[in-house]
Coordinates of C-alpha atoms in Angstrom, one line a residue:
M84 CA -20.4 -33.7 145.6
V85 CA -23.5 -33.4 147.8
N86 CA -25.8 -36.4 148.1
L87 CA -29.1 -34.9 147.2
S88 CA -31.0 -38.0 148.2
N89 CA -30.4 -37.1 151.8
I90 CA -31.8 -33.6 151.4
N91 CA -35.5 -33.3 152.3
V92 CA -37.2 -30.0 151.8
P93 CA -41.0 -30.0 152.2
L94 CA -42.9 -28.8 149.2
G95 CA -43.2 -25.1 149.0
K96 CA -40.7 -24.5 151.9
H97 CA -37.6 -23.6 149.9
P98 CA -36.7 -19.9 150.0
V99 CA -37.3 -19.7 146.3
D100 CA -40.8 -20.8 146.9
T101 CA -41.5 -18.5 149.8
G102 CA -39.5 -15.5 148.5
K103 CA -38.0 -15.1 152.0
Y104 CA -34.4 -14.7 151.2
L105 CA -31.9 -11.8 150.8
I106 CA -29.3 -11.7 148.0
A107 CA -26.5 -9.2 147.5
T108 CA -26.6 -7.3 144.1
N109 CA -24.2 -4.9 142.5
E110 CA -26.5 -2.0 143.5
I111 CA -26.9 -3.2 147.1
D112 CA -23.2 -3.4 147.5
K113 CA -22.9 0.2 146.3
L114 CA -25.7 1.3 148.7
C115 CA -24.1 -0.6 151.6
Y116 CA -20.9 1.5 151.1
I117 CA -22.8 4.8 150.9
V118 CA -25.0 4.2 153.9
G119 CA -22.0 2.9 155.9
N120 CA -20.3 6.2 155.2
W121 CA -23.4 8.1 156.3
I122 CA -23.5 6.2 159.6
D123 CA -19.7 6.5 160.2
N124 CA -19.9 10.2 159.6
R125 CA -22.9 10.6 161.9
F126 CA -25.2 12.0 159.3
P127 CA -28.5 12.9 161.0
G128 CA -30.5 11.8 157.9
A129 CA -30.4 11.1 154.1
I130 CA -32.6 9.9 151.3
I131 CA -32.6 6.7 149.2
H132 CA -34.9 7.2 146.3
G133 CA -35.9 5.3 143.1
R134 CA -38.7 4.0 141.0
P135 CA -41.2 1.5 142.4
R136 CA -40.2 -2.2 142.6
L137 CA -36.5 -1.7 142.2
G138 CA -35.9 -3.6 145.4
K139 CA -35.4 -0.8 147.9
T140 CA -37.3 -2.6 150.7
R141 CA -35.3 -5.8 150.2
A142 CA -32.2 -3.7 150.2
I143 CA -33.1 -2.2 153.6
K144 CA -33.5 -5.7 155.1
Y145 CA -30.1 -6.7 153.6
L146 CA -28.4 -3.6 155.0
I147 CA -29.8 -4.1 158.5
K148 CA -28.5 -7.7 158.3
V149 CA -24.9 -6.9 157.1
L150 CA -24.1 -3.3 158.0
P151 CA -23.3 -3.9 161.8
K152 CA -20.8 -6.5 160.7
E153 CA -19.4 -4.4 157.9
L154 CA -18.9 -1.4 160.3
N155 CA -17.8 -3.6 163.1
Q156 CA -20.3 -1.8 165.3
N157 CA -23.3 -3.4 166.9
I158 CA -25.5 -0.5 166.0
P159 CA -29.3 -1.0 166.6
M160 CA -31.1 -0.6 163.2
F161 CA -34.8 -0.6 162.6
H162 CA -37.0 -0.9 159.5
I163 CA -40.2 1.2 159.9
K164 CA -43.0 1.2 157.3
C165 CA -44.6 4.6 156.8
K166 CA -48.4 4.4 156.7
T167 CA -51.0 6.7 155.0
Y168 CA -53.4 8.6 157.2
K169 CA -56.1 11.1 156.0
N170 CA -55.3 13.1 159.2
P171 CA -51.9 12.3 160.7
S172 CA -51.9 12.3 164.4
E173 CA -49.2 12.3 167.0
N174 CA -50.9 9.2 168.5
N175 CA -50.7 7.2 165.3
F176 CA -47.3 8.4 164.5
F177 CA -45.6 7.3 167.7
E178 CA -47.6 4.1 167.9
D179 CA -46.3 3.2 164.4
L180 CA -42.8 4.0 165.4
L181 CA -43.1 1.8 168.5
D182 CA -44.6 -1.0 166.5
G183 CA -41.8 -0.6 163.8
V184 CA -39.0 -0.9 166.3
G185 CA -40.6 -4.0 167.9
H186 CA -41.8 -2.5 171.2
A187 CA -43.9 -4.9 173.2
A188 CA -46.9 -2.6 173.8
P189 CA -47.0 0.1 171.0
E190 CA -50.7 0.9 171.5
L191 CA -50.7 1.7 175.2
G192 CA -50.9 5.2 176.6
R193 CA -51.5 8.7 175.5
P194 CA -49.4 10.3 172.7
S195 CA -47.0 11.9 175.2
E196 CA -46.5 8.6 176.9
K197 CA -45.8 6.8 173.6
R198 CA -43.2 9.5 172.8
V199 CA -41.5 8.9 176.2
R200 CA -41.6 5.1 175.7
L201 CA -39.9 5.4 172.3
K202 CA -37.2 7.7 173.7
H203 CA -36.5 5.2 176.6
F204 CA -36.6 2.3 174.2
F205 CA -33.9 3.9 172.0
I206 CA -31.8 4.9 175.0
N207 CA -32.0 1.3 176.3
M208 CA -31.0 -0.1 172.9
A209 CA -28.1 2.2 172.6
E210 CA -26.9 1.3 176.1
K211 CA -27.2 -2.4 175.5
S212 CA -25.3 -2.2 172.3
K213 CA -22.6 0.0 173.9
Q214 CA -23.0 2.3 170.9
N215 CA -24.2 5.9 170.9
K216 CA -25.9 5.5 167.6
I217 CA -29.4 4.4 166.4
V218 CA -30.4 4.0 162.8
I219 CA -33.9 3.9 161.5
F220 CA -34.9 3.3 157.9
I221 CA -38.3 4.8 157.1
D222 CA -39.8 2.9 154.1
D223 CA -42.3 4.7 151.8
A224 CA -41.1 8.0 153.3
Q225 CA -42.7 10.0 150.6
K226 CA -45.9 9.6 152.7
L227 CA -44.4 11.7 155.6
T228 CA -46.0 15.1 156.2
A229 CA -44.3 18.3 157.4
I230 CA -45.7 17.9 161.0
Q231 CA -44.4 14.3 161.1
Y232 CA -40.9 15.6 160.3
D233 CA -41.3 18.0 163.2
W234 CA -42.1 15.1 165.5
L235 CA -39.1 13.2 164.2
M236 CA -37.0 16.2 164.9
D237 CA -38.2 16.2 168.5
V238 CA -37.1 12.5 168.9
Y239 CA -33.7 13.4 167.4
N240 CA -33.2 16.3 169.8
E241 CA -34.3 14.3 172.9
L242 CA -31.8 11.6 172.0
D243 CA -29.1 14.1 171.3
E244 CA -29.4 15.3 174.9
Y245 CA -28.3 11.8 176.0
G246 CA -25.4 11.8 173.5
I247 CA -27.1 9.4 171.1
V248 CA -27.0 10.1 167.4
L249 CA -30.2 9.2 165.6
T250 CA -29.6 8.6 161.8
T251 CA -32.9 8.6 159.8
I252 CA -32.7 7.1 156.3
L253 CA -35.7 8.1 154.2
V254 CA -36.5 5.4 151.6
G255 CA -39.0 6.0 148.9
H256 CA -40.0 7.2 145.5
D257 CA -38.3 9.9 143.5
E258 CA -41.0 12.2 144.9
L259 CA -38.7 12.6 148.0
I260 CA -36.3 14.7 146.0
D261 CA -39.2 16.9 144.9
R262 CA -40.2 17.2 148.5
R263 CA -36.7 18.3 149.5
K264 CA -36.8 21.0 146.8
R265 CA -40.1 22.3 148.2
F266 CA -38.7 22.4 151.7
I267 CA -35.7 24.4 150.4
K268 CA -38.1 26.8 148.5
N269 CA -40.1 27.3 151.6
K270 CA -36.9 27.8 153.7
D271 CA -37.5 24.8 155.8
F272 CA -33.8 24.3 156.1
Q273 CA -33.9 22.6 159.5
I274 CA -35.9 19.7 158.0
V275 CA -33.6 19.5 155.0
G276 CA -30.4 19.6 157.1
R277 CA -31.7 17.1 159.6
F278 CA -33.3 14.5 157.3
M279 CA -32.2 15.2 153.8
S280 CA -28.5 16.2 154.0
D281 CA -27.5 13.7 151.2
S282 CA -29.2 11.4 148.8
Y283 CA -28.6 8.3 146.8
Q284 CA -30.6 7.2 143.7
F285 CA -31.2 3.5 143.9
N286 CA -31.2 1.7 140.5
G287 CA -32.5 -1.5 139.2
V288 CA -30.5 -4.0 137.1
K289 CA -28.9 -2.0 134.3
D290 CA -26.3 -4.1 132.4
V291 CA -24.8 -7.6 131.9
E292 CA -22.4 -7.1 134.8
D293 CA -25.4 -6.6 137.1
F294 CA -26.9 -9.8 135.8
K295 CA -23.6 -11.7 136.3
I296 CA -23.2 -10.6 139.9
L297 CA -26.9 -11.5 140.7
L298 CA -26.9 -14.9 139.0
E299 CA -23.6 -15.9 140.5
Q300 CA -25.2 -15.4 143.9
Y301 CA -27.9 -18.0 143.0
D302 CA -25.1 -20.3 141.8
T303 CA -22.6 -20.1 144.6
G304 CA -23.6 -17.4 147.1
T305 CA -26.7 -19.0 148.6
E306 CA -27.4 -22.1 150.7
F307 CA -30.4 -24.1 151.7
P308 CA -31.0 -26.1 153.8
V309 CA -28.6 -24.6 156.3
N310 CA -25.2 -26.3 156.4
S311 CA -26.1 -28.4 153.3
N312 CA -23.5 -26.7 151.0
L313 CA -26.3 -26.6 148.4
S314 CA -26.8 -23.4 146.4
Y315 CA -30.2 -22.5 145.1
T316 CA -29.2 -23.3 141.5
Q317 CA -27.7 -26.6 142.7
F318 CA -30.9 -27.6 144.5
Y319 CA -33.0 -27.0 141.5
F320 CA -30.8 -28.2 138.7
R321 CA -29.1 -31.1 140.5
D322 CA -27.3 -33.4 138.0
H323 CA -27.0 -30.6 135.4
F324 CA -25.3 -28.5 138.1
E325 CA -22.8 -31.3 138.7
N326 CA -22.2 -31.3 135.0
G327 CA -21.4 -27.6 134.8
F328 CA -24.7 -25.9 134.5
R329 CA -24.6 -22.3 136.0
L330 CA -27.1 -19.5 135.6
V331 CA -24.2 -17.0 135.4
N332 CA -23.3 -18.5 132.0
Y333 CA -26.6 -17.2 130.6
A334 CA -26.2 -13.6 131.9
G335 CA -25.8 -12.1 128.4
E336 CA -28.7 -14.0 126.9
F337 CA -31.0 -13.1 129.9
H338 CA -30.1 -9.4 129.6
D339 CA -30.6 -9.5 125.9
V340 CA -34.1 -10.9 126.1
F341 CA -35.1 -8.1 128.5
L342 CA -33.7 -5.5 126.0
E343 CA -35.5 -7.2 123.1
L344 CA -38.8 -7.1 125.0
Q345 CA -38.3 -3.5 125.9
L346 CA -37.7 -2.7 122.2
D347 CA -40.6 -4.7 121.0
K348 CA -43.0 -3.1 123.5
G349 CA -41.6 0.5 123.2
L350 CA -40.2 0.5 126.7
Q351 CA -36.7 1.8 125.9
K352 CA -37.2 4.9 128.1
N353 CA -36.6 3.0 131.3
K354 CA -33.5 0.9 130.7
E355 CA -33.1 -0.2 134.3
I356 CA -35.0 -3.3 135.1
P357 CA -36.8 -3.5 138.5
M358 CA -35.2 -6.1 140.7
Q359 CA -38.6 -7.6 141.5
Y360 CA -39.2 -8.8 138.0
V361 CA -35.6 -10.1 137.6
T362 CA -36.0 -12.1 140.8
L363 CA -39.4 -13.4 139.8
S364 CA -38.0 -14.5 136.4
I365 CA -35.1 -16.3 138.0
E366 CA -37.4 -18.1 140.5
Y367 CA -39.6 -19.1 137.5
I368 CA -36.6 -20.6 135.8
L369 CA -35.5 -22.5 138.8
K370 CA -38.9 -23.9 139.6
N371 CA -40.1 -24.6 136.0
Y372 CA -37.0 -25.5 134.1
G373 CA -35.1 -27.4 136.8
F374 CA -35.4 -30.8 138.4
F375 CA -39.0 -30.3 139.6
G376 CA -40.2 -28.9 136.3
E377 CA -39.1 -29.6 132.7
N378 CA -35.5 -30.5 133.8
V379 CA -33.9 -28.9 130.8
Q380 CA -30.2 -29.2 130.3
L381 CA -29.7 -25.9 128.5
L382 CA -31.6 -22.6 128.7
N383 CA -32.5 -20.5 125.6
K384 CA -34.0 -17.2 124.7
N385 CA -37.5 -18.6 124.4
L386 CA -37.4 -20.0 127.9
F387 CA -36.1 -16.6 129.3
K388 CA -38.8 -14.8 127.4
K389 CA -41.5 -17.0 128.9
A390 CA -40.1 -16.5 132.4
I391 CA -39.9 -12.7 132.0
I392 CA -43.4 -12.4 130.7
N393 CA -44.7 -14.5 133.5
S394 CA -43.0 -12.1 136.0
G395 CA -45.5 -9.4 135.1
Y396 CA -42.6 -7.1 133.9
I397 CA -44.2 -6.1 130.6
Q398 CA -47.7 -5.4 131.9
S399 CA -46.3 -3.3 134.8
E400 CA -44.0 -1.2 132.6
L401 CA -46.8 -0.6 130.0
V402 CA -49.0 0.7 132.8
L403 CA -46.3 3.1 134.0
L404 CA -45.8 4.2 130.3
D405 CA -49.5 5.1 130.1
V406 CA -49.2 7.1 133.3
E407 CA -46.2 9.0 132.0

């Protein structure tokens, strides 16, 4: 039993308060396996696509954290956020790439110099890691234009001359699949073969099993403070946790309330639940129903409903319904 009186976490500094934490889900585990195969098989590029707010960005961060260990290879991996420009330029493109990989001076030099610095940066990282692989995840990749794919292809070709495989994972909305179809229709097979050779549809939380796996992480798969042996659920529910309280025991009820709200609001079309709203609902439960809130001993459907509504799930889904 952990003595919680010795645990001092300043107000607002717990990961549940800051939102700065990564948790494995059923879907992320599946994605980890798929992307691991892409990297192992030296795929030059592939697509991860799905609806907004499903948790794709968090999934990227999780993959970058765990994949090198899973593959037993110290492969340099980078998360690059794609930006929107009215008129994309080579200068902005390579500056954004340099910034995304953490280069010390992304803004210096002409476009050609930035391109060379990026190449040398990747070569240096590959040599340091003693691997001949580099992986970049391009987030919001539906924003990429045809000319930007050409510039990416140049980077791939330049690294290939040094025996380094660049794997580019495009992450974004389902629009990426439509984009691939247009490239095929226009016979842009080189772009498709280089960056879109495979695809994976990323899903939200779909069933009770997904809820169980997620909630169990809060119960037993998390820890804060470091080396405290305190899970997130234990930190927030304290004595009740010692008496057997576990979020995972409510997986069925939690899932049922989401389905009931979908039915009530006419949202049955999208059965999968975006991870963002499930996470926000769980955080609401921990903060408002635990030791620092109402300190309830048992959860019920009314409490789950309040947490889900507070997450913004209903409002967001209704907006998407109007758009469709």
